[in-house]
Coordinates of C-alpha atoms in Angstrom, one line a residue:
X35 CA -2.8 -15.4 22.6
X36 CA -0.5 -14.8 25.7
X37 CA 3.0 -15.1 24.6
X38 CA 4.1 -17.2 27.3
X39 CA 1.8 -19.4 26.6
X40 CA 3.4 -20.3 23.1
X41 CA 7.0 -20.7 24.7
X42 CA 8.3 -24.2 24.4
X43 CA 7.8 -26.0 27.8
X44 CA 10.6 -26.0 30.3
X45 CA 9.8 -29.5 30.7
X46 CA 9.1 -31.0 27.2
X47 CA 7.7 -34.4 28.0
X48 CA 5.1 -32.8 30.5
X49 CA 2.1 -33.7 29.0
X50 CA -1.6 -33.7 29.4
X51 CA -2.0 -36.2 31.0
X52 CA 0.8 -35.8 33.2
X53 CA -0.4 -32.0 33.9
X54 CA -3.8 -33.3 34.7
X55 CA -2.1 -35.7 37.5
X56 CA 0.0 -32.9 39.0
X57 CA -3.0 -30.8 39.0
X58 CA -5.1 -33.2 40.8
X59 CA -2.4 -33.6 43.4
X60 CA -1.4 -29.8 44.2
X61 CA -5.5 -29.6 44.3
X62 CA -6.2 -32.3 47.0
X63 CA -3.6 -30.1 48.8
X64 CA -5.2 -26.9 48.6
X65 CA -8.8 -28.0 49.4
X66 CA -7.6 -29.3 52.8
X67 CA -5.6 -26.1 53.7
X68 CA -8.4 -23.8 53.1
X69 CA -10.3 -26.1 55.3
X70 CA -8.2 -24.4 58.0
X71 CA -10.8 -21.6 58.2
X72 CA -13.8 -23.0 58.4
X73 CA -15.5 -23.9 61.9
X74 CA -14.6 -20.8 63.1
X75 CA -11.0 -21.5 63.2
X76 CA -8.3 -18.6 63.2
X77 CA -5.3 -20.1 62.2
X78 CA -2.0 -17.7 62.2
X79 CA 0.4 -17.9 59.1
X80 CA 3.0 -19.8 61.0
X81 CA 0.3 -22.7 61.4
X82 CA -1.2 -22.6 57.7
X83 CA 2.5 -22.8 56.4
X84 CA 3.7 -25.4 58.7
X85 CA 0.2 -27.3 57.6
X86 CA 1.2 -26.9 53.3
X87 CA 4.4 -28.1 53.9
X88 CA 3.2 -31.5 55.9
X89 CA 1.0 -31.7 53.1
X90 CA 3.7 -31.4 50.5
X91 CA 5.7 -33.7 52.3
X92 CA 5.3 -37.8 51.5
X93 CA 5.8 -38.6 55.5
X94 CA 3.6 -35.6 57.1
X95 CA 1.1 -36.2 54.3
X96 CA 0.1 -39.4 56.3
X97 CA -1.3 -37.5 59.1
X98 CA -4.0 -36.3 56.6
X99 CA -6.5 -38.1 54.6
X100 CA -5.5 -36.3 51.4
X101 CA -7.4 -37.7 48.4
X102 CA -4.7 -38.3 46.3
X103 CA -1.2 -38.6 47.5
X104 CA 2.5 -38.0 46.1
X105 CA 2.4 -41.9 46.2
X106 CA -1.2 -42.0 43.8
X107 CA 0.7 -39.4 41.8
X108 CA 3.5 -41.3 41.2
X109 CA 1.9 -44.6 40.7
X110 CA -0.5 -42.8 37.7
X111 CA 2.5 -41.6 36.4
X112 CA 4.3 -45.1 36.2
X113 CA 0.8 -46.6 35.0
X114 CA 0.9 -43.9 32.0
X115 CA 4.2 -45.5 30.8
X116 CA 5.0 -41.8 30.8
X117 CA 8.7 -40.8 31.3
X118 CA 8.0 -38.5 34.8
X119 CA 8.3 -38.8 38.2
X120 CA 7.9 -36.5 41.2
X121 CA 9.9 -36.1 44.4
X122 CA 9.5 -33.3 47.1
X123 CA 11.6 -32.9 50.2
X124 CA 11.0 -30.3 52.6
X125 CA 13.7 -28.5 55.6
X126 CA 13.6 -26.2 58.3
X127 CA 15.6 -23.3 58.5
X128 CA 16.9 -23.2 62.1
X129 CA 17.8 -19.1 63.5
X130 CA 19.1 -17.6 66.1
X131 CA 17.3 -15.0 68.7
X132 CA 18.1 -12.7 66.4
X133 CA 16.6 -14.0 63.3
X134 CA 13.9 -15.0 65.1
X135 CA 12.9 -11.2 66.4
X136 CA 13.1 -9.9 62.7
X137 CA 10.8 -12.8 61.0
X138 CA 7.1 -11.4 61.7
X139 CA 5.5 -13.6 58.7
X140 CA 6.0 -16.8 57.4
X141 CA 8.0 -17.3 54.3
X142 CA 8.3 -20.3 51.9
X143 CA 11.9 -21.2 49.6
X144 CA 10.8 -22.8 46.5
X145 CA 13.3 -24.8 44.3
X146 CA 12.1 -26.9 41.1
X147 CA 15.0 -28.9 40.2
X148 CA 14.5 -30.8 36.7
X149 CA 16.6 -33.5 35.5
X150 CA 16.5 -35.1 32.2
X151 CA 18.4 -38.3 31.6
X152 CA 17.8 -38.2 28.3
X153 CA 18.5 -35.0 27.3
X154 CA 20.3 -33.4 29.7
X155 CA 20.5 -30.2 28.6
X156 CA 16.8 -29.7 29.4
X157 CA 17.6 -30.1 33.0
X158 CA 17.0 -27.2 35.2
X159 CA 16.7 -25.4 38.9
X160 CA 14.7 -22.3 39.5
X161 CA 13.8 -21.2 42.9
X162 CA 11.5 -18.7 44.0
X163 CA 10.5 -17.0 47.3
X164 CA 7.0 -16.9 48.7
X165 CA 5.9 -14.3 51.2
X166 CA 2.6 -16.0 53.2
X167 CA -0.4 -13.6 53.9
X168 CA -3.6 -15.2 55.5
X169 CA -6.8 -13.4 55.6
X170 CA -8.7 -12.4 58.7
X171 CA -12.4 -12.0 59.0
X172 CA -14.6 -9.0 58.1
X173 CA -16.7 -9.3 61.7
X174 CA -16.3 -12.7 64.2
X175 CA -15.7 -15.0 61.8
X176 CA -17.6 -14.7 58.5
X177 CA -15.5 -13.8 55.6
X178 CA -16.8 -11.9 52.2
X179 CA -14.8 -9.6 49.9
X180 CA -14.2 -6.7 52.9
X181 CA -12.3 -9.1 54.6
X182 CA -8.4 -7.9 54.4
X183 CA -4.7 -8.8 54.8
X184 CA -4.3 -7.0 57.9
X185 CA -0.5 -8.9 58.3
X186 CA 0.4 -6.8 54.8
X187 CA 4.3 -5.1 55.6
X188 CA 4.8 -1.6 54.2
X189 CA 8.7 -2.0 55.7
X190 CA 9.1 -5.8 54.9
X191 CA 7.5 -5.4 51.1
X192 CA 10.3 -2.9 50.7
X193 CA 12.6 -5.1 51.2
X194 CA 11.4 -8.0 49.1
X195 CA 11.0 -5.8 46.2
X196 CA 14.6 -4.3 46.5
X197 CA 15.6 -8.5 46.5
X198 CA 13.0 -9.0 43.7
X199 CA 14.3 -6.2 41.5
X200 CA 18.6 -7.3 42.4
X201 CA 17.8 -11.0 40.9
X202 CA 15.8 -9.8 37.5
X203 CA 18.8 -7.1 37.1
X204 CA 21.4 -9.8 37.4
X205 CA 19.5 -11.4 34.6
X206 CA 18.2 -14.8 36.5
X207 CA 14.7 -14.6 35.9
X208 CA 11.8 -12.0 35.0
X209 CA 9.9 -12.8 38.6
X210 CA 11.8 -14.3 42.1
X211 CA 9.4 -13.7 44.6
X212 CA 5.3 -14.3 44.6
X213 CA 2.7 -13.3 47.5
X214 CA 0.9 -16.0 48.4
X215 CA -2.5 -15.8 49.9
X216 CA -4.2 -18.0 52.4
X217 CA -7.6 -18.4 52.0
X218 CA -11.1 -19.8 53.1
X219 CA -12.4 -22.0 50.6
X220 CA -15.3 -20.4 48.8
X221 CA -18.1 -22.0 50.9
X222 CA -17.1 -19.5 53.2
X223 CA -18.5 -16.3 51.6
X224 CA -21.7 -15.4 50.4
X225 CA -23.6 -16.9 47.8
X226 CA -23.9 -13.7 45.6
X227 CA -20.3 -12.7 46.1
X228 CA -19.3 -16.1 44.6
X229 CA -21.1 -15.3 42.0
X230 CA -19.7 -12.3 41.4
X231 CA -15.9 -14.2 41.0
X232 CA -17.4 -16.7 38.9
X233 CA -19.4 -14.2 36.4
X234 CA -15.7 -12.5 36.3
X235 CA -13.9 -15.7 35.8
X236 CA -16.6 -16.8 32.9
X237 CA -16.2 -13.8 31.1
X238 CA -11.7 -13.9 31.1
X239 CA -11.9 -17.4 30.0
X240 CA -14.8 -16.3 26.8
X241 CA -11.9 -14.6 25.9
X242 CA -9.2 -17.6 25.9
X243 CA -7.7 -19.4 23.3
X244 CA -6.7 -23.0 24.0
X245 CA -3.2 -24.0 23.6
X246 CA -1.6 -27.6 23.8
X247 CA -1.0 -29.0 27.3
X248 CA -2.1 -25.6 30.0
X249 CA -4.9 -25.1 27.3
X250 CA -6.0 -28.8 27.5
X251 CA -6.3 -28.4 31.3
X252 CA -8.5 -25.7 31.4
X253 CA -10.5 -26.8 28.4
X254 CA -11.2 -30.3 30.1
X255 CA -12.2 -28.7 33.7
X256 CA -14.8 -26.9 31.4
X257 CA -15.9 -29.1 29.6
X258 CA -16.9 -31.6 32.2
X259 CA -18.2 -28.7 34.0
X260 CA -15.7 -28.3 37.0
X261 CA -16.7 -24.8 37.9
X262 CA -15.4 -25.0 41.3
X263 CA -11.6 -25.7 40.5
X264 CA -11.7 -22.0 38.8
X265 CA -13.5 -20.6 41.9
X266 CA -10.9 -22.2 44.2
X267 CA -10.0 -19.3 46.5
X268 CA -7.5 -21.3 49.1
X269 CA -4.1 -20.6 48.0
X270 CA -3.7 -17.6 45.2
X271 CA 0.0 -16.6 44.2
X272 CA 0.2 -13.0 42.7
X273 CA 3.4 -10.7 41.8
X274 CA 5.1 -8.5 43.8
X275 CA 3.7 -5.4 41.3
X276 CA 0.1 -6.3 42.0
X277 CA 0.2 -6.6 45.3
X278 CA 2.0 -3.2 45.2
X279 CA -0.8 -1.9 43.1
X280 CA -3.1 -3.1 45.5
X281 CA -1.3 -1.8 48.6
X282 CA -1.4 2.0 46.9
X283 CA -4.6 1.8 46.0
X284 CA -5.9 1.1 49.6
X285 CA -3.9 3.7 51.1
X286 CA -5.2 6.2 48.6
X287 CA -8.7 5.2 50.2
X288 CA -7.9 5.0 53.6
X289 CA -7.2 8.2 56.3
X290 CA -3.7 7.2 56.9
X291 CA -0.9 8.8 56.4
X292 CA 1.2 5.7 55.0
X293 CA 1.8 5.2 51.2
X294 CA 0.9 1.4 51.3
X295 CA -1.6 0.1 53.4
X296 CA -3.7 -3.3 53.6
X297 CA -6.3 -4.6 51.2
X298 CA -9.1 -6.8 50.9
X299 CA -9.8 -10.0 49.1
X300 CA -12.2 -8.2 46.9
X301 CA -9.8 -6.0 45.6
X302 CA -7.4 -8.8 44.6
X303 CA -9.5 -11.0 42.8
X304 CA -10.4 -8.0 40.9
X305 CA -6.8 -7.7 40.1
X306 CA -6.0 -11.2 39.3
X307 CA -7.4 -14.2 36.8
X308 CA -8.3 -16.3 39.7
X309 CA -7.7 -20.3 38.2
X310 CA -4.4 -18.8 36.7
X311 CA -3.1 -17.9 40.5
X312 CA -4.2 -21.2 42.1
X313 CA -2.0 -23.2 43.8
X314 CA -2.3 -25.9 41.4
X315 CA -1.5 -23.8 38.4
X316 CA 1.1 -22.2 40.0
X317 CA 2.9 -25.3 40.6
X318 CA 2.2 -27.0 37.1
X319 CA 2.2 -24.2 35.0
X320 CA 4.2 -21.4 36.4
X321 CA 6.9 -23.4 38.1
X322 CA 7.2 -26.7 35.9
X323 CA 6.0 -25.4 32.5
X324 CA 7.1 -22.2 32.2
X325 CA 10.1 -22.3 34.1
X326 CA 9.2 -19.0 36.3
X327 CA 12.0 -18.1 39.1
X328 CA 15.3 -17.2 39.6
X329 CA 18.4 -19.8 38.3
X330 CA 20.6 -18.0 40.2
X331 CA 23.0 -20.4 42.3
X332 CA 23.2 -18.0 45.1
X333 CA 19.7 -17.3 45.3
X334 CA 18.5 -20.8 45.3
X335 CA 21.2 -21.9 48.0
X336 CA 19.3 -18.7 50.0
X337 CA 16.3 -20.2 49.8
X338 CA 17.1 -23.7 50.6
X339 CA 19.9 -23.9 53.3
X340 CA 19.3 -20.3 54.4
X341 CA 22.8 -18.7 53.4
X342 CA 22.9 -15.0 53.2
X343 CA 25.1 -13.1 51.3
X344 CA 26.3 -10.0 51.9
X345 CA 23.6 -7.9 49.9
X346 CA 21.3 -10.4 51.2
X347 CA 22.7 -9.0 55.0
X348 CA 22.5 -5.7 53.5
X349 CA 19.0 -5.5 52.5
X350 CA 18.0 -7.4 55.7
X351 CA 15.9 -10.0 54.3
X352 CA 15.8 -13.1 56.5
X353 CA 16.0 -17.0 55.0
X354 CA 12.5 -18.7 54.5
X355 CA 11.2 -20.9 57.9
X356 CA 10.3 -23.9 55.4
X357 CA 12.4 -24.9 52.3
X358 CA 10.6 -27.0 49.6
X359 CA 12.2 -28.8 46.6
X360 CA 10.1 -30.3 44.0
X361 CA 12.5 -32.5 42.0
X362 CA 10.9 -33.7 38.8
X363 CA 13.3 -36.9 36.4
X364 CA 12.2 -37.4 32.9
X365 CA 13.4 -41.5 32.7
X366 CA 15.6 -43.8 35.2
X367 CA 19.3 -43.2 35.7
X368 CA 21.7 -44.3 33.0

């Protein structure tokens, strides 16, 4: 059994039931997004980003027939007599020229914020950093496993890892930024290559062992036969290691020169369990239930008004565009 997943929760009265409605929320989100590249449709980075966070947020949400909203979410949770609820705000980081010239992909601040009126020392913030990579089309427009990250930045992953690796040695978390990749839906490859992801998917979860409320999830999306939540390809978070793994690797293959180059979507599911890196599992699981970010104060006022310090100067690593904070109360005010 993975470790982590025996931890105590970093949200203790996040329960089944309560997971399942998260789940179903963050997945009505993701379906819609990966929407974006069908029809022929070449959205940049810039766009798919702007497009998640109107989604996340309760007033953009409105412009989209989302089928089920931060307002059914909240309502389940109330119906439940559960002690939840759910908030998310969103900002825009406003820069100068100067910024402006040294941002060539689109990044995301993340900050959980938990509060428990109850027991207030269970309260927490983490925040986390997502660096946005979409992926472009094999030939025209038809996607399948060749299809790459052409955006991938040898200079700019430098620099996040550098600010990856300051936070975990300051001791603020084992993990402050993700990659997070934009995808078609799976409708969008062929049949026998989705087949492929799923025989690989089938055979990592023969080998799981169901634990209380992430176990429950994943047992009940089996059980009633949900195959296509674990093929959802949309949005897939992965670590800065893999996707430096991934990076090597494809420079080792190619005839360039460079150390790390691009890779394909093949390669990555290959690297990754895909329904643990979906976007609804990263949000449920990763962010609320396991607590995964950096509590650093500094870091998490970085990522959500945008203030650099001076390492943060140093290492040249510009605030995120968008800002998201999930706040999460366990029971009223007292």
């Amino acid at each position: 059994m993975n470790s982590a997943s025996i931890q105590s929760p970093k949200i203790p009265v996040l329960g089944p039931y309560e997971a399942q409605c998260f789940s179903k929320y963050f997945k009505g989100i993701d379906s819609l997004l990966a929407k974006r590249f069908l029809f022929g449709f070449l959205p940049n980075e810039e766009h798919i980003t702007s497009i998640l966070c109107e989604l996340l947020d309760e007033r953009g949400s409105q412009l989209h027939q989302l089928p089920y909203s931060l307002l059914d979410l909240n309502n389940d949770l109330k119906k439940n007599g559960g002690l939840l609820h759910a908030d998310v705000s969103i900002s825009t980081t406003d820069y100068n020229k100067r910024q402006e010239h040294d941002i060539t992909q689109s990044a995301i601040g993340i900050v959980v914020e938990y509060r428990d009126n109850i027991e207030p020392n269970n309260s927490f913030s983490n925040g986390i950093l997502l660096q946005a990579k979409k992926l472009f089309p094999a030939s025209n427009s038809d996607y399948n496993l060749t299809s790459a990250y052409k955006s991938f930045d040898r200079v700019q992953h430098n620099r996040l890892e550098d600010l990856n690796k300051l936070y975990i040695d300051k001791g603020c978390g084992d993990e402050c930024i993700k990659y997070l990749m934009y995808n078609p839906s799976l409708e969008a490859i062929p049949k026998h290559e989705q087949q492929k992801i799923l025989h690989r998917q089938m055979k990592l979860d023969a080998k799981s062992i169901f634990d209380f409320t992430i176990g429950l999830q994943r047992y009940r999306e089996l059980i009633e036969g949900e195959q296509s939540s674990i093929l959802n390809l949309g949005c897939l978070f992965t670590s800065i290691e893999n996707i430096h793994m991934l990076a090597t690797k494809a420079a080792k293959a190619s005839r360039t020169k460079q150390t790390l180059y691009e890779f394909t979507l093949g390669s990555l599911v290959d690297s990754i369990n895909v329904y643990e890196s979906s976007l609804s599992y990263f949000f449920v699981f990763d962010l609320m239930m396991r607590g995964v970010g950096c509590s650093c104060e500094e870091f998490i006022k970085f990522l959500y008004s945008g203030r650099k310090t001076d390492i943060i100067n140093e290492l040249e690593v510009a605030p995120p565009k968008y800002s998201i904070k999930l706040r999460i109360t366990a029971a009223g005010e007292q």
